[in-house]
Coordinates of C-alpha atoms in Angstrom, one line a residue:
Chain A
M6 CA -83.9 62.3 -12.4
D7 CA -80.4 60.8 -13.1
L8 CA -77.9 62.2 -15.6
G9 CA -78.9 59.8 -18.3
P10 CA -82.5 60.8 -18.7
Y11 CA -81.5 64.5 -18.4
L12 CA -79.0 64.0 -21.2
L13 CA -81.7 62.4 -23.4
L14 CA -84.1 65.3 -22.7
A15 CA -81.3 67.8 -23.5
S16 CA -80.4 65.9 -26.7
L17 CA -84.1 65.9 -27.8
E18 CA -84.3 69.7 -27.3
G19 CA -81.0 70.0 -29.2
A20 CA -82.3 67.9 -32.0
I21 CA -85.2 70.3 -32.4
T22 CA -82.8 73.3 -32.5
A23 CA -80.6 71.4 -35.0
S24 CA -83.6 70.7 -37.2
I25 CA -84.7 74.3 -37.4
L26 CA -81.2 75.5 -37.7
A27 CA -80.4 73.1 -40.5
L28 CA -83.3 74.3 -42.6
T29 CA -82.5 78.0 -42.0
A30 CA -78.8 77.6 -42.5
V31 CA -79.1 75.5 -45.6
G32 CA -81.1 78.4 -47.1
L33 CA -78.4 80.9 -46.3
S34 CA -75.7 78.4 -47.5
L35 CA -77.5 77.9 -50.8
V36 CA -77.8 81.6 -51.5
F37 CA -74.1 82.1 -50.7
G38 CA -73.0 79.0 -52.6
V39 CA -74.8 79.8 -55.8
M40 CA -75.0 83.6 -55.8
R41 CA -71.9 84.5 -53.6
V42 CA -74.3 86.8 -51.7
V43 CA -74.0 87.2 -47.9
N44 CA -77.7 87.6 -47.1
V45 CA -77.9 89.6 -43.9
A46 CA -81.6 89.8 -44.2
H47 CA -82.0 86.0 -44.0
G48 CA -83.1 86.1 -40.4
E49 CA -85.9 88.5 -41.3
F50 CA -87.3 86.0 -43.9
F51 CA -87.4 83.5 -41.0
M52 CA -89.3 86.0 -38.9
L53 CA -91.7 86.7 -41.8
G54 CA -92.4 83.1 -42.1
A55 CA -93.5 83.0 -38.5
V56 CA -95.5 86.1 -38.8
A57 CA -97.2 84.9 -42.0
S58 CA -97.9 81.6 -40.3
W59 CA -99.7 83.6 -37.5
F60 CA -101.7 85.5 -40.0
V61 CA -102.8 82.4 -42.0
A62 CA -103.6 80.4 -38.9
T63 CA -105.6 83.4 -37.3
Y64 CA -107.5 84.5 -40.3
L65 CA -108.3 81.0 -41.5
G66 CA -109.8 80.5 -38.0
T67 CA -110.6 76.8 -38.4
H68 CA -109.1 73.7 -36.8
P69 CA -105.4 74.4 -35.8
A70 CA -104.3 71.5 -38.1
I71 CA -105.9 73.1 -41.2
G72 CA -104.4 76.5 -40.3
F73 CA -101.0 74.9 -39.8
I74 CA -101.1 73.0 -43.1
A75 CA -102.2 76.1 -44.9
A76 CA -99.4 78.1 -43.3
L77 CA -96.9 75.4 -44.2
L78 CA -97.9 75.9 -47.8
I79 CA -98.6 79.6 -48.0
A80 CA -95.9 81.2 -45.8
P81 CA -92.8 79.8 -47.6
L82 CA -94.4 80.6 -51.0
L83 CA -95.2 84.1 -49.9
V84 CA -91.8 84.8 -48.4
G85 CA -90.0 83.1 -51.3
A86 CA -91.9 85.3 -53.8
L87 CA -91.1 88.4 -51.7
A88 CA -87.4 87.4 -51.6
A89 CA -87.3 86.8 -55.4
T90 CA -88.9 90.3 -55.9
A91 CA -86.2 91.8 -53.6
D92 CA -83.6 90.1 -55.7
W93 CA -85.1 91.5 -58.9
L94 CA -85.5 95.0 -57.5
V95 CA -82.3 95.4 -55.5
L96 CA -79.6 92.7 -55.9
R97 CA -79.8 92.4 -59.6
R98 CA -79.5 96.1 -60.1
I99 CA -76.2 96.2 -58.1
N100 CA -75.0 93.3 -60.3
Y101 CA -74.6 91.0 -57.2
D102 CA -71.5 92.8 -56.2
P103 CA -70.4 91.1 -52.9
E104 CA -69.8 94.3 -50.9
R105 CA -72.8 96.2 -52.1
T106 CA -75.1 93.2 -51.6
I107 CA -74.1 93.2 -47.9
V108 CA -75.2 96.8 -47.4
A109 CA -78.3 96.2 -49.5
T110 CA -79.4 93.2 -47.4
I111 CA -78.8 95.2 -44.2
G112 CA -81.2 97.8 -45.6
L113 CA -83.6 95.0 -46.5
L114 CA -83.3 93.7 -42.9
Y115 CA -84.5 97.0 -41.5
I116 CA -87.2 97.5 -44.0
L117 CA -88.7 94.0 -43.3
Q118 CA -88.2 94.3 -39.5
Q119 CA -89.8 97.8 -39.2
G120 CA -92.5 97.0 -41.8
T121 CA -93.5 94.0 -39.6
L122 CA -93.5 96.2 -36.5
M123 CA -95.8 98.6 -38.2
T124 CA -98.3 96.0 -39.4
F125 CA -98.0 93.1 -36.9
G126 CA -97.1 95.1 -33.9
P127 CA -94.6 94.6 -31.0
D128 CA -96.3 91.7 -29.3
A129 CA -95.2 88.0 -29.4
R130 CA -98.2 86.0 -30.8
P131 CA -98.6 82.2 -30.4
V132 CA -99.8 79.8 -33.1
E133 CA -101.5 76.7 -31.9
P134 CA -99.8 73.4 -32.8
P135 CA -101.8 71.1 -35.0
F136 CA -101.4 68.3 -32.5
N137 CA -99.5 68.2 -29.2
Q138 CA -99.9 65.0 -27.2
R139 CA -97.6 64.6 -24.3
L140 CA -95.4 61.5 -24.7
A141 CA -93.6 60.0 -21.8
I142 CA -90.2 58.4 -22.6
P143 CA -89.2 55.1 -20.9
W144 CA -85.7 54.7 -19.4
P145 CA -84.0 51.3 -19.0
S146 CA -83.2 50.3 -15.4
F147 CA -81.0 47.3 -14.4
E148 CA -81.7 47.4 -10.7
G149 CA -83.2 44.0 -9.9
G150 CA -83.1 42.9 -13.5
F151 CA -83.8 44.8 -16.7
H152 CA -87.1 46.7 -16.8
L153 CA -88.3 50.0 -18.1
T154 CA -89.0 52.9 -15.8
W155 CA -91.0 56.1 -16.5
P156 CA -88.9 58.9 -14.8
W157 CA -91.0 62.0 -13.9
G158 CA -90.4 64.8 -16.3
L159 CA -88.8 62.6 -19.0
G160 CA -91.1 63.3 -21.9
T161 CA -91.7 65.3 -25.0
T162 CA -94.6 66.2 -27.3
S163 CA -95.7 64.6 -30.6
Y164 CA -95.4 68.0 -32.2
K165 CA -91.7 68.3 -31.3
L166 CA -91.0 64.9 -32.8
F167 CA -92.9 66.0 -35.9
I168 CA -90.6 69.0 -36.2
I169 CA -87.6 66.7 -36.4
A170 CA -89.2 64.3 -38.9
A171 CA -90.4 67.2 -41.1
A172 CA -87.0 68.8 -41.2
I173 CA -85.3 65.5 -42.2
T174 CA -88.0 65.0 -44.9
I175 CA -87.6 68.6 -46.2
L176 CA -83.7 68.2 -46.3
F177 CA -84.1 64.9 -48.1
G178 CA -86.3 66.7 -50.6
L179 CA -83.8 69.4 -51.1
W180 CA -81.0 66.8 -51.6
V181 CA -83.2 65.2 -54.3
L182 CA -83.9 68.6 -55.9
M183 CA -80.2 69.5 -56.0
S184 CA -78.8 66.1 -57.1
R185 CA -81.5 64.5 -59.2
T186 CA -83.4 67.2 -61.1
K187 CA -82.7 69.4 -64.1
I188 CA -83.2 72.6 -62.0
G189 CA -80.7 71.3 -59.4
L190 CA -78.2 70.7 -62.2
I191 CA -78.7 74.2 -63.5
M192 CA -78.2 75.6 -60.0
R193 CA -75.0 73.6 -59.4
A194 CA -73.6 74.6 -62.8
T195 CA -74.4 78.3 -62.1
Q196 CA -72.6 77.9 -58.7
L197 CA -69.5 76.4 -60.3
D198 CA -69.0 78.8 -63.1
R199 CA -71.4 81.8 -63.8
D200 CA -69.9 82.8 -67.1
M201 CA -69.8 79.3 -68.5
A202 CA -73.4 78.7 -67.3
Q203 CA -74.5 81.7 -69.4
A204 CA -72.4 80.6 -72.4
F205 CA -74.4 77.3 -72.2
G206 CA -77.8 79.0 -72.3
I207 CA -78.6 79.2 -68.6
P208 CA -80.4 82.4 -67.6
V209 CA -78.3 83.1 -64.6
E210 CA -80.3 86.0 -63.3
R211 CA -83.5 83.9 -63.3
V212 CA -81.6 81.2 -61.5
Y213 CA -80.4 83.7 -58.9
A214 CA -84.0 84.9 -58.3
L215 CA -85.1 81.4 -57.9
V216 CA -82.3 80.5 -55.4
F217 CA -82.8 83.7 -53.4
G218 CA -86.5 82.8 -53.2
L219 CA -85.8 79.2 -52.3
G220 CA -83.3 80.2 -49.6
A221 CA -85.8 82.5 -48.0
G222 CA -88.6 79.9 -48.4
L223 CA -86.5 77.4 -46.5
A224 CA -86.0 79.9 -43.6
A225 CA -89.8 80.6 -43.6
L226 CA -90.5 76.9 -43.6
A227 CA -88.3 76.5 -40.6
A228 CA -90.2 79.3 -38.9
V229 CA -93.6 77.8 -39.6
L230 CA -92.4 74.6 -38.0
I231 CA -91.1 76.3 -34.8
V232 CA -93.7 79.0 -34.3
P233 CA -96.1 76.8 -32.4
V234 CA -93.2 76.3 -29.9
Q235 CA -91.6 79.7 -29.9
Q236 CA -94.3 82.4 -30.8
A237 CA -94.0 84.9 -33.6
H238 CA -92.3 88.3 -32.9
Y239 CA -90.9 91.0 -35.1
L240 CA -87.4 90.7 -33.5
M241 CA -87.1 86.9 -33.7
G242 CA -84.9 86.9 -36.8
G243 CA -81.7 87.8 -34.9
D244 CA -80.8 84.5 -33.3
P245 CA -81.5 82.3 -36.3
L246 CA -79.3 84.7 -38.4
L247 CA -76.4 84.5 -36.0
L248 CA -76.6 80.8 -35.6
S249 CA -77.0 80.2 -39.3
F250 CA -73.8 82.2 -40.0
I251 CA -72.0 80.2 -37.3
V252 CA -73.2 76.9 -38.9
V253 CA -72.4 78.0 -42.5
I254 CA -68.9 79.0 -41.5
I255 CA -68.3 75.8 -39.6
G256 CA -69.8 73.6 -42.2
G257 CA -68.0 75.4 -45.1
L258 CA -69.3 78.3 -47.1
G259 CA -71.7 77.0 -49.7
S260 CA -71.4 73.4 -48.8
L261 CA -74.9 72.0 -48.1
P262 CA -73.8 68.7 -46.5
G263 CA -71.3 70.6 -44.4
T264 CA -74.1 73.0 -43.3
V265 CA -76.3 70.1 -42.2
I266 CA -73.5 68.4 -40.2
A267 CA -72.6 71.7 -38.5
A268 CA -76.3 72.4 -37.7
V269 CA -76.5 69.1 -36.0
L270 CA -73.3 69.7 -34.0
I271 CA -74.3 73.2 -33.0
G272 CA -78.0 72.4 -32.4
L273 CA -77.2 69.4 -30.2
S274 CA -74.4 71.2 -28.2
D275 CA -76.8 74.2 -27.8
G276 CA -79.5 72.0 -26.4
I277 CA -77.3 70.1 -24.1
I278 CA -75.3 73.0 -22.8
S279 CA -78.4 75.1 -22.4
V280 CA -80.1 72.4 -20.2
F281 CA -77.0 71.7 -18.0
F282 CA -75.5 75.2 -17.9
S283 CA -77.0 78.2 -19.7
P284 CA -78.1 79.2 -23.1
T285 CA -75.6 82.1 -23.1
L286 CA -72.7 79.7 -22.5
A287 CA -73.9 77.6 -25.5
K288 CA -73.8 80.7 -27.7
I289 CA -70.4 81.7 -26.3
L290 CA -69.0 78.2 -27.1
A291 CA -70.5 78.2 -30.5
T292 CA -68.9 81.5 -31.3
L293 CA -65.6 80.3 -29.9
L294 CA -65.9 77.2 -32.2
V295 CA -66.3 79.6 -35.2
A296 CA -63.1 81.4 -34.2
L297 CA -61.2 78.1 -34.0
V298 CA -62.5 77.0 -37.3
L299 CA -61.5 80.3 -38.9
V300 CA -58.0 79.9 -37.5
F301 CA -57.3 76.3 -38.1
R302 CA -59.6 75.3 -40.9
P303 CA -60.8 78.5 -42.7
Q304 CA -62.6 76.5 -45.4
G305 CA -64.9 74.8 -42.8
L306 CA -65.6 71.2 -42.3
L307 CA -66.6 70.3 -45.9
G308 CA -65.8 73.6 -47.7
K309 CA -63.1 73.8 -50.4
R310 CA -59.9 75.7 -49.8
I311 CA -59.7 78.6 -52.2
A312 CA -56.3 78.8 -53.9
Chain B
M29 CA -71.9 82.4 -90.8
L30 CA -70.4 84.6 -88.0
D31 CA -70.0 88.2 -89.0
L32 CA -68.1 90.7 -86.8
R33 CA -68.4 94.4 -87.7
G34 CA -66.4 97.1 -86.0
I35 CA -66.1 95.4 -82.6
S36 CA -64.7 97.6 -79.8
T37 CA -64.7 96.6 -76.2
G38 CA -62.6 96.4 -73.0
Y39 CA -62.5 96.2 -69.2
G40 CA -63.5 99.1 -67.2
K41 CA -62.0 102.1 -68.9
A42 CA -59.2 100.2 -70.6
Q43 CA -60.1 99.5 -74.3
V44 CA -58.8 96.2 -75.5
L45 CA -60.3 95.8 -79.0
F46 CA -60.5 98.5 -81.6
D47 CA -62.9 98.3 -84.5
V48 CA -62.3 94.7 -85.3
S49 CA -64.2 93.2 -88.3
F50 CA -64.0 89.8 -89.9
T51 CA -66.2 86.9 -91.0
V52 CA -66.2 83.1 -90.4
N53 CA -68.0 81.3 -93.2
P54 CA -69.6 77.9 -92.9
G55 CA -67.0 75.2 -93.5
E56 CA -64.1 77.5 -92.9
V57 CA -61.4 77.5 -90.2
V58 CA -60.3 81.0 -89.3
C59 CA -57.3 81.3 -87.0
L60 CA -57.0 84.2 -84.7
V61 CA -53.3 84.8 -84.1
G62 CA -51.6 87.3 -81.9
R63 CA -49.1 87.7 -79.0
N64 CA -50.3 87.5 -75.4
G65 CA -52.4 90.5 -74.5
A66 CA -53.4 91.1 -78.2
G67 CA -57.0 90.7 -77.3
K68 CA -57.8 87.1 -78.6
T69 CA -59.6 85.9 -75.5
T70 CA -61.4 89.2 -75.1
M71 CA -62.6 88.8 -78.7
M72 CA -64.0 85.4 -77.9
R73 CA -65.7 86.7 -74.7
A74 CA -67.2 89.7 -76.6
I75 CA -68.6 87.4 -79.3
M76 CA -70.3 85.2 -76.6
A77 CA -71.7 88.4 -75.0
L78 CA -69.8 87.7 -71.8
L79 CA -68.2 91.1 -72.2
P80 CA -70.5 94.0 -73.3
L81 CA -69.6 95.6 -76.7
W82 CA -68.7 99.2 -76.7
Q83 CA -69.3 99.5 -80.4
G84 CA -70.0 97.2 -83.3
E85 CA -72.2 94.4 -84.2
V86 CA -72.1 90.6 -84.0
E87 CA -74.3 88.7 -86.6
I88 CA -74.9 85.0 -86.7
G89 CA -76.4 83.8 -89.9
G90 CA -77.4 87.3 -90.8
K91 CA -79.2 87.9 -87.5
P92 CA -77.8 90.7 -85.2
V93 CA -77.3 89.3 -81.7
S94 CA -75.4 92.1 -79.9
S95 CA -78.5 93.1 -78.0
L96 CA -79.3 89.6 -76.7
P97 CA -78.3 88.5 -73.2
A98 CA -75.4 86.2 -72.9
H99 CA -77.6 83.1 -72.2
C100 CA -79.3 83.5 -75.6
I101 CA -76.2 83.4 -77.7
A102 CA -75.6 79.6 -77.6
A103 CA -79.1 79.0 -78.9
E104 CA -78.3 81.2 -81.9
G105 CA -75.6 78.7 -83.0
L106 CA -72.3 79.5 -81.2
G107 CA -70.5 76.7 -79.4
Y108 CA -67.7 77.9 -77.0
I109 CA -64.7 76.1 -75.8
P110 CA -62.9 78.6 -73.5
Q111 CA -59.2 78.8 -72.6
G112 CA -58.5 76.5 -69.7
R113 CA -61.6 74.4 -70.7
R114 CA -63.6 75.7 -67.7
L115 CA -65.7 72.5 -67.2
F116 CA -68.2 72.3 -64.5
T117 CA -65.6 70.4 -62.5
E118 CA -67.8 69.0 -59.7
L119 CA -70.3 67.6 -62.2
T120 CA -70.0 64.3 -64.0
V121 CA -69.1 63.9 -67.6
Q122 CA -72.8 63.1 -68.3
Q123 CA -74.0 66.2 -66.4
N124 CA -71.5 68.4 -68.3
L125 CA -72.9 67.0 -71.6
D126 CA -76.5 67.4 -70.3
I127 CA -75.9 71.2 -69.8
G128 CA -74.8 71.4 -73.4
L129 CA -77.9 69.3 -74.6
M130 CA -80.2 71.7 -72.8
V131 CA -79.3 74.3 -75.4
S132 CA -80.0 72.2 -78.4
G133 CA -82.7 70.0 -76.9
G134 CA -80.8 67.0 -78.3
G135 CA -81.3 63.6 -76.9
E136 CA -79.8 60.1 -77.1
D137 CA -79.1 60.5 -80.8
M138 CA -76.9 63.4 -80.3
L139 CA -75.2 61.9 -77.3
A140 CA -74.5 58.7 -79.4
R141 CA -72.8 60.9 -82.1
I142 CA -70.7 62.6 -79.4
F143 CA -69.7 59.3 -77.9
A144 CA -68.8 58.0 -81.3
L145 CA -66.4 61.0 -81.7
F146 CA -65.0 60.6 -78.1
P147 CA -65.5 57.0 -77.0
R148 CA -63.4 57.6 -73.9
L149 CA -66.0 59.9 -72.6
E150 CA -68.6 57.2 -72.7
E151 CA -66.4 55.1 -70.5
R152 CA -66.0 58.0 -68.1
R153 CA -69.6 58.9 -68.2
L154 CA -70.2 58.9 -64.4
Q155 CA -66.8 60.2 -63.5
R156 CA -66.5 63.8 -62.2
A157 CA -64.9 66.2 -64.7
E158 CA -62.2 67.3 -62.3
T159 CA -60.8 63.7 -62.1
L160 CA -60.2 63.4 -65.9
S161 CA -56.8 63.9 -67.4
G162 CA -56.0 67.1 -69.3
G163 CA -56.7 65.5 -72.7
E164 CA -59.9 64.0 -71.5
Q165 CA -61.0 67.3 -70.1
Q166 CA -60.4 68.9 -73.5
M167 CA -62.4 66.2 -75.1
L168 CA -65.2 66.9 -72.6
A169 CA -65.0 70.7 -73.3
T170 CA -65.3 70.1 -77.0
A171 CA -68.0 67.5 -76.6
R172 CA -70.0 69.9 -74.3
A173 CA -69.8 72.6 -77.0
L174 CA -70.8 70.2 -79.8
C175 CA -73.9 69.2 -77.7
T176 CA -75.2 72.7 -78.3
N177 CA -75.4 71.8 -82.0
P178 CA -73.5 74.9 -83.1
S179 CA -73.2 76.4 -86.6
T180 CA -69.9 78.1 -85.6
L181 CA -67.5 76.8 -83.0
L182 CA -65.1 79.1 -81.0
L183 CA -62.0 77.4 -79.6
D184 CA -59.6 79.3 -77.4
E185 CA -56.2 77.6 -77.4
P186 CA -57.6 74.1 -77.3
S187 CA -54.1 72.5 -77.6
E188 CA -52.6 74.3 -74.6
G189 CA -50.9 71.9 -72.2
L190 CA -51.9 68.8 -74.2
Q191 CA -49.7 65.9 -75.2
P192 CA -49.0 65.4 -79.0
S193 CA -51.6 62.6 -79.4
M194 CA -54.3 64.8 -77.9
I195 CA -53.3 67.7 -80.1
A196 CA -53.7 65.4 -83.1
L197 CA -57.2 64.5 -81.9
V198 CA -58.2 68.2 -81.5
R199 CA -57.0 68.8 -85.1
E200 CA -58.9 65.8 -86.3
V201 CA -62.1 67.0 -84.6
I202 CA -61.7 70.5 -86.1
T203 CA -61.1 69.0 -89.6
R204 CA -64.2 66.8 -89.2
M205 CA -66.4 69.8 -88.1
R206 CA -65.3 71.8 -91.1
A207 CA -66.2 68.8 -93.3
E208 CA -69.7 69.0 -91.7
N209 CA -69.9 72.6 -92.9
M210 CA -69.3 74.1 -89.4
G211 CA -67.5 77.4 -89.2
V212 CA -64.6 77.4 -86.7
L213 CA -62.9 80.3 -85.1
L214 CA -59.7 79.1 -83.5
V215 CA -57.3 80.9 -81.2
E216 CA -54.0 79.0 -81.6
Q217 CA -50.3 79.5 -80.9
R218 CA -48.9 76.4 -82.5
V219 CA -47.5 77.1 -86.0
D220 CA -47.9 73.5 -87.1
T221 CA -51.5 73.4 -86.1
I222 CA -52.3 76.7 -87.8
L223 CA -50.6 75.7 -91.0
S224 CA -52.3 72.3 -91.1
I225 CA -55.9 73.2 -90.4
A226 CA -56.5 76.9 -91.0
D227 CA -58.1 78.3 -94.1
R228 CA -57.5 81.9 -93.2
V229 CA -55.5 83.7 -90.5
V230 CA -56.5 87.0 -88.8
F231 CA -53.5 88.6 -87.1
L232 CA -54.4 90.7 -84.1
E233 CA -52.0 93.2 -82.7
N234 CA -52.7 95.5 -79.7
G235 CA -56.4 95.0 -80.2
R236 CA -56.5 95.8 -83.9
I237 CA -56.4 93.6 -87.0
A238 CA -52.9 93.9 -88.4
E239 CA -53.5 91.8 -91.5
T240 CA -55.4 88.9 -92.8
A241 CA -53.8 86.1 -94.9
D242 CA -55.0 83.0 -96.6
I243 CA -53.3 79.8 -95.7
A244 CA -51.7 79.2 -99.1
T245 CA -49.7 82.5 -98.7
L246 CA -48.6 81.6 -95.2
R247 CA -47.5 78.1 -96.2
A248 CA -45.3 79.7 -98.7
K249 CA -43.9 82.1 -96.1
P250 CA -44.5 80.6 -92.7
E251 CA -42.0 82.9 -91.0
R252 CA -44.7 85.6 -91.2
L253 CA -46.4 83.8 -88.4
N254 CA -43.5 84.1 -86.0
G255 CA -43.8 87.9 -85.7
Y256 CA -47.3 87.5 -84.2
L257 CA -46.7 84.6 -81.9
G258 CA -45.3 84.1 -78.4
V259 CA -45.2 86.4 -75.4

């Protein structure tokens, strides 16, 4: 296969990484933006989404599509409710103090991870995709006039394309929620000035619980989408957490559009570099990019410089 | 009516207000006057429950509200215009007003009243608050507070940094609110504003009430104000 088809294949894999990363990182960014909480346990909410998806699909035991749709609805709600409860029981009690919330969410990370190990076990478990047709991708050729060829190995699956479409739809839905609804207005007002939000009747602590639940729910949703490709495992939260932090820092802390742009950049470069070189090099370059951003543009791509 | 009884509060271990008591009656403009650091803004924050009370009680219309969380205070009838305006800068004029309207449940009728008072805001309806001029931002801060349909309005240095025409507008709005039987608690440093619109002046010194004077007395002896103003 020539370079062109390889590049297309790598970009497709990168687009899938970008889609999952965008959903996960937007959740992290939302929590930081509104609550000023650095949620170190965010990757564990991703992991819980994958595990919950396995439980729902396994115990429902019907057609994979029914199990998948049920998981798509139940897992984010369950994980979101768990996160909101954690906010109520832990973060609220320490008054959302930035330093103490970092320690608290590290504790939460271990509780969730070890709790999952005790109940779900140490094995990686697959979830069957709802559909998975193999799709060959045509490639234009100009030798002897224009015609389409079907290079061997240049293809994807319908489910992988579905992941990309689903992520775009969910992100569009989130944009509508934030910019066109009353609850979005309340969240943005709380983000801009907590005291003034309270002075104007906004129950900030309830908004925080909602935002923490929504952030975790988005991570869980991303995990439900990827688990038919990746398998559920109790240690799977580490990579999404690291990449989400990278994306959020590059995009600009608390900036949702910046986060999406950075997720696309990091996801695509991760896919392409992983295919042509190695996944480790992709992570090294992403981390290097963070270092450069912190030195030359500390506020990130679309973040605001703090005076 | 806003009734403050024996208010004491502060930050951390530092006490700022000591046993402060006074009342703002409906249709009355009470000016809170004091040097920088006297505790005027702390007083406003304590009334709005943004700072917990160490001692004392705040009553609105005879109802004790000190035990209520901060987000419930606006619904009890207090409108707050903080120092520096503190608008939701990335939101539009309309969205800032919508936040105020959520408290009162007011709709287009109330919005029409607000726009009649501040026609320029209607022209800037879709503009982000951070792009408005200083005077327009003050209009928006006032309009946002009025959208909550308050019985008492708290204004913390509303004329700070404004040009004379805007200061005149602020005075006009306060006078109009008083005519509509709204109580007004005003933190102000400008002698001419105090003398032209206040009904009563409460002098705050080092977190304590030094004296209270009605405006007729002060108009006769305006130099009394000078001792309590400035840095």
